[in-house]
Amino acid sequence: MKNYIKYLPFLALGLMACEPEFDNGIEENEVYTNGEADFSNYVALGNSLTAGFADNALYIQGQQNSFPNILAGQFELVGGGEFTQPLMADNLGGLLLNGNQISTNRLVLSSNAGQPVGPQPLAGDPQTEITNILEGPFNNMGVPGAKSFHLDFPGYGNVAGLPNQANPYFVRFASSPNATILEDAVAQNPSFFSLWIGNNDILGFATSGGTGVDQTGNLDPSTYAGNDISDPNVFAGAYSGLIEGLTASASGGVVYNIPDVTDIPFFTTVATSPLDPTDPAFAAQIPTLNMVYGAINQVFVALQQPNRVIQFSTDAASAVVIEDESLTDLSAQIEGALAPNPQFIQ
């Protein structure tokens, strides 16, 4: 075998140098087609999902990775025009109102002096002042926090309506204080549109633990609070109006479904004790696992760390074993104690 290994790098270089050849060449302009759609002026409406909201904030990198901006890049291959976005002033994500910060910077994972790793606001002074109105129009009309009826809500971009009747993100780029998101979108005569709205009509209620009010039967959305559930008829009427307005000039568009709110990661629970001894696959491993951890458990007891002892039950569910970065690292002591028994050392 040694006689052949030395030739492998040269073989790899030879393979890398080979370029595929096809009997019938394919040109890029023969691969992509717009069909009957006109992508020359694509306008996207929605909320945070459309805007590029990420890490609990809106910031430049997130906006650049927004799905409408990615779609627009593909649309350019078949005649799509320029796609503009109301970019934030930085990658911190915080908002200022007359120099005072009104929203926190985006979250990043951080650890201080061995403390548990967790999301913390990124340090720094944000530069996005919402009273510095941007000159549009903008193709990405996604506004974080917007509900279905907010897209056609006069004054939603009026700074005087903050904090309850207006949205600071729309304040930044509304064409006028009383303009609606739909009006500013339709005024651009979009040739193609995307619409993804409605999840916030229920999301705030769900994520807050039901602290809002189910407004079913109340047809006046101006009376709704942030965590309230929208009346189904209010949602239906708002959605129909959005579709009617957007289809007036567009050759086509796409609307996105609203999944069951409990399907999002926020509501994905992980059981504390999922290891079931009645599962034959796991039950067969219990004796071996307890033998291996038994040796380590003796070390924990000797080091006066009884809470670290791991024992898998044969008649009750057991918890999974995880790496807890907040605990003191005892690997050196464990390896030293197990040195006479190297079979237990990984």
Short mmCIF file of C-alpha atoms in Angstrom, two decimals:
data_model
loop_
_atom_site.label_atom_id
_atom_site.label_comp_id
_atom_site.label_asym_id
_atom_site.label_seq_id
_atom_site.Cartn_x
_atom_site.Cartn_y
_atom_site.Cartn_z
CA MET A 1 0.00 0.00 0.00
CA LYS A 2 2.86 2.39 0.78
CA ASN A 3 4.02 2.18 -2.83
CA TYR A 4 0.76 3.68 -4.09
CA ILE A 5 -0.13 6.32 -1.48
CA LYS A 6 2.58 8.69 -2.72
CA TYR A 7 0.88 8.89 -6.12
CA LEU A 8 -2.54 9.86 -4.76
CA PRO A 9 -1.89 13.63 -4.69
CA PHE A 10 -0.98 13.55 -8.39
CA LEU A 11 -4.11 11.52 -9.17
CA ALA A 12 -6.22 14.06 -7.25
CA LEU A 13 -4.67 16.91 -9.23
CA GLY A 14 -5.46 15.08 -12.42
CA LEU A 15 -9.09 14.64 -11.42
CA MET A 16 -9.39 18.30 -10.43
CA ALA A 17 -7.95 19.37 -13.77
CA CYS A 18 -10.60 17.50 -15.70
CA GLU A 19 -13.57 19.60 -16.76
CA PRO A 20 -16.88 17.98 -17.67
CA GLU A 21 -17.81 17.99 -21.31
CA PHE A 22 -21.31 17.63 -22.72
CA ASP A 23 -22.30 16.55 -26.19
CA ASN A 24 -24.87 19.36 -26.22
CA GLY A 25 -23.63 22.55 -24.58
CA ILE A 26 -25.99 24.55 -22.35
CA GLU A 27 -25.91 28.34 -22.41
CA GLU A 28 -27.10 30.30 -19.38
CA ASN A 29 -29.70 32.13 -21.40
CA GLU A 30 -31.19 28.76 -22.31
CA VAL A 31 -31.52 27.65 -18.68
CA TYR A 32 -33.50 30.45 -17.09
CA THR A 33 -36.88 31.73 -18.13
CA ASN A 34 -39.41 34.06 -16.55
CA GLY A 35 -42.37 32.28 -18.14
CA GLU A 36 -45.27 34.69 -18.20
CA ALA A 37 -44.09 36.71 -15.18
CA ASP A 38 -42.62 40.19 -15.43
CA PHE A 39 -39.92 40.66 -12.79
CA SER A 40 -38.82 44.11 -13.91
CA ASN A 41 -40.29 45.73 -10.77
CA TYR A 42 -40.60 43.24 -7.92
CA VAL A 43 -42.13 44.59 -4.69
CA ALA A 44 -42.29 42.56 -1.47
CA LEU A 45 -44.77 43.19 1.36
CA GLY A 46 -44.75 41.60 4.78
CA ASN A 47 -43.37 41.82 8.29
CA SER A 48 -40.08 40.82 9.90
CA LEU A 49 -39.83 37.67 7.77
CA THR A 50 -39.78 39.84 4.66
CA ALA A 51 -37.63 42.64 6.07
CA GLY A 52 -34.75 40.35 7.05
CA PHE A 53 -35.21 40.66 10.81
CA ALA A 54 -32.77 38.38 12.66
CA ASP A 55 -31.27 38.05 16.13
CA ASN A 56 -34.13 40.12 17.55
CA ALA A 57 -33.24 43.16 15.45
CA LEU A 58 -33.08 44.55 11.94
CA TYR A 59 -29.59 45.25 10.65
CA ILE A 60 -27.80 45.53 7.31
CA GLN A 61 -26.49 41.97 7.02
CA GLY A 62 -29.90 40.56 7.85
CA GLN A 63 -31.53 42.80 5.26
CA GLN A 64 -29.03 41.74 2.64
CA ASN A 65 -29.94 38.12 3.40
CA SER A 66 -33.70 38.74 3.34
CA PHE A 67 -35.54 36.27 1.15
CA PRO A 68 -36.94 39.01 -1.19
CA ASN A 69 -33.41 40.29 -1.81
CA ILE A 70 -32.26 36.75 -2.60
CA LEU A 71 -35.23 36.25 -4.95
CA ALA A 72 -34.50 39.56 -6.65
CA GLY A 73 -30.97 38.38 -7.34
CA GLN A 74 -32.38 35.39 -9.19
CA PHE A 75 -34.98 37.51 -10.99
CA GLU A 76 -32.15 39.57 -12.46
CA LEU A 77 -31.25 36.55 -14.60
CA VAL A 78 -34.55 36.92 -16.45
CA GLY A 79 -35.01 40.66 -16.70
CA GLY A 80 -35.50 41.59 -13.05
CA GLY A 81 -34.77 45.21 -12.19
CA GLU A 82 -32.98 46.87 -9.30
CA PHE A 83 -34.20 45.84 -5.84
CA THR A 84 -33.91 48.53 -3.17
CA GLN A 85 -34.27 48.17 0.58
CA PRO A 86 -34.55 50.72 3.44
CA LEU A 87 -31.21 49.69 4.89
CA MET A 88 -30.40 50.35 8.51
CA ALA A 89 -27.42 52.57 9.30
CA ASP A 90 -25.30 49.78 10.81
CA ASN A 91 -25.11 46.14 11.83
CA LEU A 92 -25.97 46.80 15.47
CA GLY A 93 -29.70 46.91 14.86
CA GLY A 94 -30.77 49.35 17.57
CA LEU A 95 -33.13 52.25 16.83
CA LEU A 96 -32.91 55.87 17.99
CA LEU A 97 -35.72 58.37 18.43
CA ASN A 98 -34.38 61.91 18.75
CA GLY A 99 -31.08 60.45 19.92
CA ASN A 100 -32.59 58.14 22.53
CA GLN A 101 -32.33 54.40 21.98
CA ILE A 102 -35.78 52.81 21.78
CA SER A 103 -34.87 49.27 20.77
CA THR A 104 -31.99 47.04 21.80
CA ASN A 105 -29.10 45.99 19.61
CA ARG A 106 -29.16 42.59 17.99
CA LEU A 107 -28.41 39.54 20.10
CA VAL A 108 -25.16 37.58 19.97
CA LEU A 109 -23.93 34.61 21.99
CA SER A 110 -21.50 35.69 24.66
CA SER A 111 -19.85 34.33 27.79
CA ASN A 112 -18.30 36.37 30.57
CA ALA A 113 -15.79 34.94 33.03
CA GLY A 114 -16.98 31.38 32.62
CA GLN A 115 -20.65 32.24 33.00
CA PRO A 116 -23.19 30.33 30.89
CA VAL A 117 -23.22 31.14 27.21
CA GLY A 118 -26.38 32.98 26.26
CA PRO A 119 -27.80 35.69 24.01
CA GLN A 120 -26.74 39.20 24.92
CA PRO A 121 -27.23 42.54 23.09
CA LEU A 122 -24.21 43.41 20.96
CA ALA A 123 -22.27 46.27 22.52
CA GLY A 124 -22.11 49.56 20.67
CA ASP A 125 -23.96 52.77 19.93
CA PRO A 126 -26.52 52.37 17.11
CA GLN A 127 -26.73 55.05 14.44
CA THR A 128 -30.20 54.44 12.98
CA GLU A 129 -32.23 57.54 13.83
CA ILE A 130 -35.83 56.94 12.74
CA THR A 131 -36.58 60.64 12.26
CA ASN A 132 -34.02 60.69 9.43
CA ILE A 133 -36.58 59.81 6.78
CA LEU A 134 -35.22 57.81 3.85
CA GLU A 135 -36.14 58.76 0.32
CA GLY A 136 -37.85 55.90 -1.48
CA PRO A 137 -39.54 54.18 -3.05
CA PHE A 138 -38.28 50.83 -1.80
CA ASN A 139 -38.95 47.40 -3.25
CA ASN A 140 -38.73 45.69 0.13
CA MET A 141 -41.76 46.91 2.06
CA GLY A 142 -41.36 44.43 4.91
CA VAL A 143 -42.03 46.06 8.29
CA PRO A 144 -41.10 44.10 11.45
CA GLY A 145 -44.02 43.73 13.82
CA ALA A 146 -46.72 44.48 11.26
CA LYS A 147 -50.02 42.62 11.39
CA SER A 148 -52.29 42.04 8.40
CA PHE A 149 -54.38 45.18 8.89
CA HIS A 150 -51.31 47.35 9.53
CA LEU A 151 -50.34 47.21 5.86
CA ASP A 152 -53.30 49.43 5.03
CA PHE A 153 -53.38 51.40 8.27
CA PRO A 154 -53.09 55.23 7.81
CA GLY A 155 -50.59 56.80 10.18
CA TYR A 156 -48.60 53.60 10.68
CA GLY A 157 -45.55 55.58 9.57
CA ASN A 158 -46.31 58.72 11.58
CA VAL A 159 -43.71 59.33 14.30
CA ALA A 160 -46.34 61.16 16.33
CA GLY A 161 -48.22 57.87 16.69
CA LEU A 162 -45.43 56.08 18.53
CA PRO A 163 -45.39 53.87 20.45
CA ASN A 164 -48.89 52.41 20.01
CA GLN A 165 -50.36 53.58 16.67
CA ALA A 166 -47.21 53.67 14.54
CA ASN A 167 -44.23 51.48 13.73
CA PRO A 168 -40.69 52.91 14.02
CA TYR A 169 -39.43 50.82 11.10
CA PHE A 170 -42.08 52.22 8.74
CA VAL A 171 -41.58 55.74 10.12
CA ARG A 172 -38.11 55.61 8.53
CA PHE A 173 -39.30 55.15 4.96
CA ALA A 174 -43.00 56.05 4.67
CA SER A 175 -43.55 58.45 1.77
CA SER A 176 -45.62 60.66 4.11
CA PRO A 177 -46.77 60.43 7.75
CA ASN A 178 -50.24 59.21 6.76
CA ALA A 179 -49.27 56.96 3.86
CA THR A 180 -49.98 53.24 4.18
CA ILE A 181 -47.60 50.44 3.35
CA LEU A 182 -50.00 49.22 0.67
CA GLU A 183 -50.30 52.69 -0.88
CA ASP A 184 -46.54 53.08 -1.11
CA ALA A 185 -46.26 49.62 -2.64
CA VAL A 186 -49.05 50.10 -5.20
CA ALA A 187 -47.70 53.53 -6.16
CA GLN A 188 -44.67 51.73 -7.60
CA ASN A 189 -46.86 49.81 -10.07
CA PRO A 190 -45.19 46.49 -9.23
CA SER A 191 -44.91 44.06 -12.11
CA PHE A 192 -44.58 41.19 -9.62
CA PHE A 193 -45.16 41.00 -5.87
CA SER A 194 -44.78 38.74 -2.87
CA LEU A 195 -46.96 38.89 0.22
CA TRP A 196 -46.25 37.17 3.52
CA ILE A 197 -48.36 38.58 6.31
CA GLY A 198 -50.57 37.32 9.12
CA ASN A 199 -48.34 35.44 11.53
CA ASN A 200 -48.18 38.44 13.88
CA ASP A 201 -51.97 38.38 14.15
CA ILE A 202 -51.52 35.43 16.53
CA LEU A 203 -47.79 35.27 17.33
CA GLY A 204 -47.69 37.94 20.04
CA PHE A 205 -50.51 36.25 21.94
CA ALA A 206 -48.75 32.88 21.73
CA THR A 207 -45.22 33.99 22.64
CA SER A 208 -46.45 36.12 25.55
CA GLY A 209 -48.20 33.15 27.11
CA GLY A 210 -51.66 34.38 26.20
CA THR A 211 -51.44 37.76 27.91
CA GLY A 212 -53.41 39.44 25.11
CA VAL A 213 -57.10 39.30 24.24
CA ASP A 214 -58.87 37.21 21.62
CA GLN A 215 -60.57 39.98 19.64
CA THR A 216 -62.96 37.69 17.76
CA GLY A 217 -66.12 39.72 17.26
CA ASN A 218 -64.33 43.08 17.48
CA LEU A 219 -64.10 44.48 13.95
CA ASP A 220 -62.19 47.64 14.93
CA PRO A 221 -58.46 46.79 14.81
CA SER A 222 -57.54 50.30 15.98
CA THR A 223 -58.58 49.15 19.46
CA TYR A 224 -56.32 46.08 19.45
CA ALA A 225 -53.26 45.83 21.72
CA GLY A 226 -49.98 44.36 20.55
CA ASN A 227 -50.54 40.82 21.88
CA ASP A 228 -54.19 40.50 20.87
CA ILE A 229 -55.50 37.91 18.40
CA SER A 230 -57.04 39.53 15.34
CA ASP A 231 -60.68 38.85 14.51
CA PRO A 232 -60.80 36.36 11.58
CA ASN A 233 -63.04 38.68 9.57
CA VAL A 234 -60.61 41.56 10.09
CA PHE A 235 -57.80 39.36 8.82
CA ALA A 236 -59.84 38.16 5.82
CA GLY A 237 -60.90 41.68 4.88
CA ALA A 238 -57.38 43.05 5.20
CA TYR A 239 -55.89 40.21 3.18
CA SER A 240 -58.46 40.53 0.40
CA GLY A 241 -57.77 44.26 0.18
CA LEU A 242 -54.03 43.66 -0.08
CA ILE A 243 -54.44 41.15 -2.91
CA GLU A 244 -56.84 43.42 -4.77
CA GLY A 245 -54.46 46.36 -4.55
CA LEU A 246 -51.34 44.44 -5.52
CA THR A 247 -52.86 42.63 -8.50
CA ALA A 248 -53.99 45.86 -10.14
CA SER A 249 -50.73 46.29 -12.05
CA ALA A 250 -48.78 43.09 -11.46
CA SER A 251 -48.36 40.31 -13.99
CA GLY A 252 -48.39 37.88 -11.07
CA GLY A 253 -47.32 37.36 -7.53
CA VAL A 254 -46.83 34.87 -4.77
CA VAL A 255 -48.50 34.67 -1.35
CA TYR A 256 -47.06 32.63 1.49
CA ASN A 257 -48.95 30.37 3.82
CA ILE A 258 -49.09 30.94 7.57
CA PRO A 259 -48.02 27.74 9.35
CA ASP A 260 -49.41 26.59 12.67
CA VAL A 261 -47.84 28.91 15.23
CA THR A 262 -46.85 25.94 17.41
CA ASP A 263 -44.58 24.66 14.63
CA ILE A 264 -42.02 27.42 15.12
CA PRO A 265 -38.84 26.67 17.14
CA PHE A 266 -39.99 28.91 19.99
CA PHE A 267 -42.58 26.28 20.89
CA THR A 268 -40.42 23.23 20.25
CA THR A 269 -40.00 21.51 23.59
CA VAL A 270 -37.29 19.05 24.51
CA ALA A 271 -38.25 16.53 27.16
CA THR A 272 -35.99 16.49 30.22
CA SER A 273 -36.12 12.71 30.45
CA PRO A 274 -36.60 11.23 26.96
CA LEU A 275 -34.55 8.05 27.42
CA ASP A 276 -37.19 5.32 27.81
CA PRO A 277 -36.00 1.93 29.15
CA THR A 278 -38.95 0.25 27.44
CA ASP A 279 -37.29 1.11 24.13
CA PRO A 280 -35.35 -2.07 23.27
CA ALA A 281 -32.62 -0.14 21.46
CA PHE A 282 -31.88 2.00 24.52
CA ALA A 283 -32.50 -0.76 27.09
CA ALA A 284 -29.75 -2.85 25.51
CA GLN A 285 -27.24 -0.05 26.12
CA ILE A 286 -28.10 0.64 29.77
CA PRO A 287 -25.74 -1.96 31.36
CA THR A 288 -22.77 -0.74 29.32
CA LEU A 289 -23.54 2.92 29.96
CA ASN A 290 -23.86 2.38 33.70
CA MET A 291 -20.58 0.45 33.74
CA VAL A 292 -18.72 3.28 32.00
CA TYR A 293 -20.32 6.05 34.01
CA GLY A 294 -19.90 3.98 37.18
CA ALA A 295 -16.15 4.48 37.06
CA ILE A 296 -16.56 8.22 36.45
CA ASN A 297 -19.16 8.45 39.21
CA GLN A 298 -16.60 7.20 41.71
CA VAL A 299 -14.37 10.11 40.71
CA PHE A 300 -17.23 12.57 41.15
CA VAL A 301 -17.93 11.24 44.64
CA ALA A 302 -14.26 11.43 45.57
CA LEU A 303 -14.17 15.03 44.33
CA GLN A 304 -17.28 15.81 46.39
CA GLN A 305 -19.38 16.37 43.29
CA PRO A 306 -22.35 14.03 43.92
CA ASN A 307 -24.67 16.12 41.71
CA ARG A 308 -22.64 15.04 38.69
CA VAL A 309 -23.27 11.35 39.21
CA ILE A 310 -24.95 9.78 36.16
CA GLN A 311 -27.08 6.65 36.51
CA PHE A 312 -29.49 5.32 33.88
CA SER A 313 -32.63 3.71 35.26
CA THR A 314 -33.99 0.38 34.05
CA ASP A 315 -37.56 1.09 35.17
CA ALA A 316 -38.01 4.86 34.64
CA ALA A 317 -37.17 7.45 32.01
CA SER A 318 -33.70 9.01 32.25
CA ALA A 319 -32.44 12.42 31.25
CA VAL A 320 -29.99 12.90 28.39
CA VAL A 321 -26.35 13.68 29.14
CA ILE A 322 -25.28 17.13 27.98
CA GLU A 323 -22.13 19.20 28.19
CA ASP A 324 -22.71 21.96 30.72
CA GLU A 325 -20.21 24.70 29.93
CA SER A 326 -21.07 26.53 33.15
CA LEU A 327 -19.60 23.75 35.31
CA THR A 328 -16.00 23.72 36.48
CA ASP A 329 -13.81 21.72 34.10
CA LEU A 330 -12.72 18.56 35.96
CA SER A 331 -11.38 16.69 32.94
CA ALA A 332 -7.80 16.70 34.24
CA GLN A 333 -8.83 15.23 37.59
CA ILE A 334 -11.03 12.62 35.91
CA GLU A 335 -8.27 11.55 33.50
CA GLY A 336 -5.79 11.36 36.37
CA ALA A 337 -8.08 9.17 38.43
CA LEU A 338 -8.89 6.88 35.48
CA ALA A 339 -5.30 6.61 34.23
CA PRO A 340 -4.90 3.06 35.66
CA ASN A 341 -8.00 2.11 33.66
CA PRO A 342 -7.33 3.54 30.18
CA GLN A 343 -10.36 1.75 28.70
CA PHE A 344 -12.54 4.39 30.35
CA ILE A 345 -10.62 7.31 28.86
CA GLN A 346 -11.73 8.46 25.42
#
